[in-house]
Amino acid sequence: MKSSKECITIKAVQAIHKPRKQVSHQRKHLMTATRDGVPAVILQTLLGGLFLTGYLLYLGAESSEVGFVLAVTTLFNVLQILVRT
């Protein structure tokens, strides 16, 4: 028979090492989508709009060249949707 000291030690170890809760499939997929979406949003922010315009102006581009580059990026985004289907 185990002594009371051993029983207390075993209970303490069991309390520390509780099994983790099972994560549902939906929660796993949500975490995966979030991990995938964060870099996509960062790249979209850096490659479009104000940042790209400022960078082109820093490089010395004229307003017509800035307009062309911004139009081309929008065109390629639309073409990407059409090509996938």
N, CA, C and O atoms as a DFTB+ gen file, in Angstrom:
340 C
 N C O
     1  1       0.839      -1.180       0.000
     2  2       0.000       0.000       0.000
     3  2       0.883       1.241       0.000
     4  3       1.931       1.279       0.644
     5  1       0.442       2.238      -0.724
     6  2       1.217       3.470      -0.854
     7  2       1.032       4.342       0.376
     8  3      -0.031       4.374       0.997
     9  1       2.093       5.039       0.700
    10  2       1.994       5.950       1.840
    11  2       1.246       7.208       1.401
    12  3       1.088       7.465       0.208
    13  1       0.795       7.976       2.372
    14  2       0.053       9.198       2.062
    15  2       0.942      10.213       1.356
    16  3       0.454      11.017       0.562
    17  1       2.242      10.183       1.636
    18  2       3.172      11.110       0.981
    19  2       3.281      10.795      -0.516
    20  3       3.324      11.703      -1.346
    21  1       3.326       9.511      -0.848
    22  2       3.392       9.103      -2.255
    23  2       2.099       9.474      -2.984
    24  3       2.141       9.906      -4.136
    25  1       0.964       9.310      -2.328
    26  2      -0.325       9.653      -2.944
    27  2      -0.421      11.145      -3.223
    28  3      -0.930      11.553      -4.266
    29  1       0.063      11.953      -2.301
    30  2       0.038      13.403      -2.498
    31  2       0.945      13.788      -3.658
    32  3       0.598      14.656      -4.459
    33  1       2.114      13.140      -3.751
    34  2       3.041      13.422      -4.846
    35  2       2.430      13.040      -6.184
    36  3       2.547      13.791      -7.153
    37  1       1.791      11.907      -6.252
    38  2       1.168      11.453      -7.505
    39  2       0.043      12.406      -7.908
    40  3      -0.077      12.754      -9.082
    41  1      -0.773      12.828      -6.957
    42  2      -1.858      13.765      -7.258
    43  2      -1.323      15.112      -7.727
    44  3      -1.901      15.747      -8.608
    45  1      -0.210      15.544      -7.130
    46  2       0.390      16.815      -7.545
    47  2       0.901      16.737      -8.975
    48  3       0.723      17.672      -9.756
    49  1       1.537      15.618      -9.318
    50  2       2.048      15.444     -10.683
    51  2       0.894      15.370     -11.674
    52  3       0.985      15.935     -12.764
    53  1      -0.182      14.691     -11.320
    54  2      -1.339      14.597     -12.212
    55  2      -1.998      15.957     -12.404
    56  3      -2.487      16.264     -13.492
    57  1      -2.013      16.769     -11.357
    58  2      -2.606      18.099     -11.472
    59  2      -1.784      18.994     -12.394
    60  3      -2.340      19.820     -13.117
    61  1      -0.462      18.832     -12.370
    62  2       0.414      19.641     -13.218
    63  2       0.288      19.212     -14.675
    64  3       0.268      20.058     -15.568
    65  1       0.206      17.930     -14.921
    66  2       0.195      17.396     -16.284
    67  2      -1.216      17.031     -16.717
    68  3      -1.490      15.881     -17.058
    69  1      -2.095      17.998     -16.704
    70  2      -3.460      17.766     -17.172
    71  2      -3.446      17.610     -18.682
    72  3      -2.714      18.316     -19.377
    73  1      -4.243      16.701     -19.187
    74  2      -4.300      16.579     -20.658
    75  2      -4.900      17.828     -21.277
    76  3      -5.807      18.443     -20.716
    77  1      -4.383      18.193     -22.437
    78  2      -4.886      19.377     -23.125
    79  2      -6.239      19.098     -23.749
    80  3      -6.582      17.965     -24.087
    81  1      -6.984      20.162     -23.887
    82  2      -8.288      20.061     -24.525
    83  2      -8.113      19.785     -26.004
    84  3      -7.201      20.321     -26.634
    85  1      -8.961      18.968     -26.555
    86  2      -8.907      18.688     -27.984
    87  2      -9.373      19.919     -28.756
    88  3     -10.392      20.524     -28.423
    89  1      -8.621      20.279     -29.782
    90  2      -8.982      21.415     -30.626
    91  2      -9.837      20.887     -31.777
    92  3      -9.472      19.910     -32.430
    93  1     -10.967      21.533     -32.021
    94  2     -11.879      21.070     -33.065
    95  2     -11.276      21.307     -34.449
    96  3     -10.350      22.100     -34.614
    97  1     -11.819      20.605     -35.428
    98  2     -11.342      20.757     -36.810
    99  2     -11.588      22.179     -37.317
   100  3     -10.763      22.739     -38.039
   101  1     -12.711      22.748     -36.939
   102  2     -13.008      24.107     -37.378
   103  2     -11.987      25.098     -36.824
   104  3     -11.550      26.009     -37.528
   105  1     -11.610      24.916     -35.558
   106  2     -10.628      25.811     -34.940
   107  2      -9.266      25.650     -35.614
   108  3      -8.565      26.639     -35.829
   109  1      -8.883      24.418     -35.948
   110  2      -7.608      24.185     -36.647
   111  2      -7.607      24.876     -38.004
   112  3      -6.624      25.513     -38.383
   113  1      -8.711      24.746     -38.731
   114  2      -8.799      25.368     -40.055
   115  2      -8.813      26.895     -39.946
   116  3      -8.254      27.588     -40.796
   117  1      -9.450      27.408     -38.906
   118  2      -9.464      28.852     -38.689
   119  2      -8.057      29.373     -38.412
   120  3      -7.666      30.420     -38.928
   121  1      -7.293      28.641     -37.594
   122  2      -5.917      29.047     -37.305
   123  2      -5.045      28.978     -38.559
   124  3      -4.190      29.838     -38.772
   125  1      -5.262      27.959     -39.384
   126  2      -4.506      27.834     -40.630
   127  2      -4.834      28.981     -41.579
   128  3      -3.935      29.551     -42.197
   129  1      -6.097      29.317     -41.698
   130  2      -6.495      30.421     -42.572
   131  2      -5.936      31.743     -42.074
   132  3      -5.555      32.597     -42.875
   133  1      -5.884      31.921     -40.765
   134  2      -5.323      33.150     -40.211
   135  2      -3.835      33.236     -40.481
   136  3      -3.332      34.294     -40.859
   137  1      -3.117      32.123     -40.290
   138  2      -1.678      32.114     -40.572
   139  2      -1.393      32.362     -42.052
   140  3      -0.367      32.946     -42.400
   141  1      -2.283      31.927     -42.903
   142  2      -2.106      32.145     -44.327
   143  2      -2.506      33.567     -44.725
   144  3      -1.902      34.148     -45.628
   145  1      -3.505      34.125     -44.068
   146  2      -4.031      35.423     -44.452
   147  2      -3.193      36.609     -44.007
   148  3      -3.166      37.633     -44.689
   149  1      -2.512      36.491     -42.883
   150  2      -1.734      37.627     -42.366
   151  2      -0.624      38.031     -43.340
   152  3      -0.527      39.215     -43.661
   153  1       0.221      37.113     -43.827
   154  2       1.236      37.542     -44.799
   155  2       0.631      38.069     -46.099
   156  3       1.195      38.969     -46.722
   157  1      -0.501      37.523     -46.512
   158  2      -1.144      37.998     -47.740
   159  2      -1.587      39.445     -47.606
   160  3      -1.424      40.238     -48.534
   161  1      -2.145      39.787     -46.460
   162  2      -2.588      41.165     -46.243
   163  2      -1.393      42.110     -46.163
   164  3      -1.449      43.231     -46.670
   165  1      -0.317      41.659     -45.530
   166  2       0.898      42.485     -45.445
   167  2       1.453      42.759     -46.836
   168  3       1.793      43.898     -47.155
   169  1       1.547      41.731     -47.660
   170  2       2.059      41.927     -49.026
   171  2       1.127      42.808     -49.848
   172  3       1.589      43.648     -50.620
   173  1      -0.162      42.624     -49.689
   174  2      -1.116      43.452     -50.434
   175  2      -0.975      44.913     -50.033
   176  3      -1.064      45.802     -50.881
   177  1      -0.757      45.165     -48.761
   178  2      -0.609      46.541     -48.291
   179  2       0.682      47.157     -48.807
   180  3       0.700      48.318     -49.218
   181  1       1.762      46.385     -48.788
   182  2       3.051      46.930     -49.208
   183  2       3.179      47.078     -50.719
   184  3       3.887      47.966     -51.193
   185  1       2.503      46.220     -51.480
   186  2       2.664      46.253     -52.934
   187  2       1.606      47.087     -53.648
   188  3       1.672      47.237     -54.868
   189  1       0.658      47.618     -52.940
   190  2      -0.384      48.381     -53.610
   191  2      -0.626      49.709     -52.934
   192  3      -0.267      49.916     -51.774
   193  1      -1.236      50.596     -53.673
   194  2      -1.688      51.849     -53.099
   195  2      -0.586      52.824     -52.744
   196  3       0.309      53.099     -53.543
   197  1      -0.667      53.334     -51.544
   198  2       0.195      54.432     -51.120
   199  2       1.670      54.058     -51.063
   200  3       2.521      54.851     -51.464
   201  1       1.983      52.871     -50.576
   202  2       3.384      52.485     -50.464
   203  2       4.041      52.381     -51.834
   204  3       5.160      52.854     -52.031
   205  1       3.339      51.759     -52.779
   206  2       3.895      51.623     -54.127
   207  2       4.022      52.980     -54.806
   208  3       5.013      53.236     -55.491
   209  1       3.052      53.836     -54.630
   210  2       3.117      55.177     -55.208
   211  2       4.290      55.965     -54.647
   212  3       5.038      56.597     -55.394
   213  1       4.446      55.925     -53.336
   214  2       5.567      56.620     -52.700
   215  2       6.909      56.079     -53.147
   216  3       7.851      56.840     -53.367
   217  1       6.998      54.761     -53.282
   218  2       8.258      54.158     -53.722
   219  2       8.578      54.558     -55.164
   220  3       9.727      54.864     -55.485
   221  1       7.569      54.554     -56.027
   222  2       7.799      54.953     -57.423
   223  2       8.207      56.420     -57.516
   224  3       9.088      56.772     -58.300
   225  1       7.574      57.270     -56.725
   226  2       7.962      58.680     -56.727
   227  2       9.375      58.860     -56.179
   228  3      10.118      59.725     -56.643
   229  1       9.747      58.042     -55.192
   230  2      11.108      58.070     -54.652
   231  2      12.120      57.684     -55.730
   232  3      13.223      58.229     -55.782
   233  1      11.737      56.744     -56.584
   234  2      12.625      56.322     -57.668
   235  2      12.663      57.325     -58.815
   236  3      13.493      57.201     -59.716
   237  1      11.775      58.316     -58.791
   238  2      11.789      59.354     -59.807
   239  2      10.810      59.140     -60.943
   240  3      10.981      59.708     -62.022
   241  1       9.797      58.339     -60.722
   242  2       8.808      58.083     -61.766
   243  2       7.887      59.288     -61.935
   244  3       7.607      60.014     -60.980
   245  1       7.426      59.484     -63.159
   246  2       6.470      60.552     -63.430
   247  2       5.064      60.061     -63.130
   248  3       4.853      58.871     -62.898
   249  1       4.110      60.970     -63.135
   250  2       2.740      60.612     -62.763
   251  2       2.130      59.602     -63.745
   252  3       1.362      58.733     -63.334
   253  1       2.463      59.708     -65.030
   254  2       1.926      58.752     -66.000
   255  2       2.480      57.349     -65.756
   256  3       1.767      56.358     -65.915
   257  1       3.746      57.271     -65.373
   258  2       4.348      55.962     -65.078
   259  2       3.747      55.358     -63.810
   260  3       3.521      54.149     -63.743
   261  1       3.492      56.184     -62.820
   262  2       2.852      55.699     -61.587
   263  2       1.458      55.175     -61.908
   264  3       1.076      54.108     -61.429
   265  1       0.700      55.904     -62.706
   266  2      -0.629      55.461     -63.105
   267  2      -0.598      54.160     -63.874
   268  3      -1.455      53.299     -63.679
   269  1       0.388      54.008     -64.753
   270  2       0.514      52.778     -65.537
   271  2       0.807      51.585     -64.635
   272  3       0.187      50.532     -64.781
   273  1       1.741      51.742     -63.710
   274  2       2.097      50.623     -62.815
   275  2       0.906      50.232     -61.946
   276  3       0.643      49.044     -61.761
   277  1       0.186      51.210     -61.412
   278  2      -0.973      50.885     -60.582
   279  2      -2.081      50.229     -61.399
   280  3      -2.777      49.345     -60.900
   281  1      -2.249      50.654     -62.650
   282  2      -3.262      50.038     -63.511
   283  2      -2.874      48.609     -63.869
   284  3      -3.734      47.730     -63.926
   285  1      -1.601      48.372     -64.109
   286  2      -1.145      47.025     -64.466
   287  2      -1.348      46.062     -63.303
   288  3      -1.762      44.923     -63.517
   289  1      -1.066      46.495     -62.082
   290  2      -1.281      45.603     -60.940
   291  2      -2.750      45.242     -60.783
   292  3      -3.066      44.094     -60.471
   293  1      -3.648      46.183     -60.991
   294  2      -5.077      45.893     -60.919
   295  2      -5.489      44.944     -62.039
   296  3      -6.264      44.014     -61.815
   297  1      -4.975      45.175     -63.234
   298  2      -5.289      44.300     -64.364
   299  2      -4.826      42.868     -64.098
   300  3      -5.558      41.920     -64.383
   301  1      -3.637      42.708     -63.563
   302  2      -3.137      41.362     -63.280
   303  2      -3.939      40.670     -62.178
   304  3      -4.097      39.450     -62.210
   305  1      -4.447      41.427     -61.206
   306  2      -5.294      40.825     -60.186
   307  2      -6.586      40.296     -60.792
   308  3      -7.045      39.218     -60.414
   309  1      -7.176      41.029     -61.718
   310  2      -8.395      40.570     -62.387
   311  2      -8.088      39.365     -63.277
   312  3      -8.852      38.400     -63.287
   313  1      -6.992      39.406     -64.015
   314  2      -6.610      38.277     -64.873
   315  2      -6.339      37.017     -64.060
   316  3      -6.623      35.911     -64.521
   317  1      -5.799      37.170     -62.871
   318  2      -5.529      36.018     -62.017
   319  2      -6.825      35.291     -61.666
   320  3      -6.849      34.062     -61.619
   321  1      -7.874      36.017     -61.426
   322  2      -9.171      35.392     -61.119
   323  2      -9.702      34.680     -62.359
   324  3     -10.222      33.569     -62.253
   325  1      -9.582      35.296     -63.528
   326  2     -10.105      34.687     -64.752
   327  2      -9.324      33.463     -65.171
   328  3      -9.910      32.513     -65.692
   329  1      -8.017      33.454     -64.959
   330  2      -7.182      32.325     -65.381
   331  2      -7.434      31.106     -64.513
   332  3      -7.374      29.983     -65.014
   333  1      -7.712      31.285     -63.247
   334  2      -7.919      30.151     -62.336
   335  2      -9.188      29.373     -62.657
   336  3      -9.256      28.180     -62.359
   337  1     -10.189      30.002     -63.251
   338  2     -11.444      29.288     -63.496
   339  2     -11.441      28.547     -64.776
   340  3     -12.430      27.899     -65.116
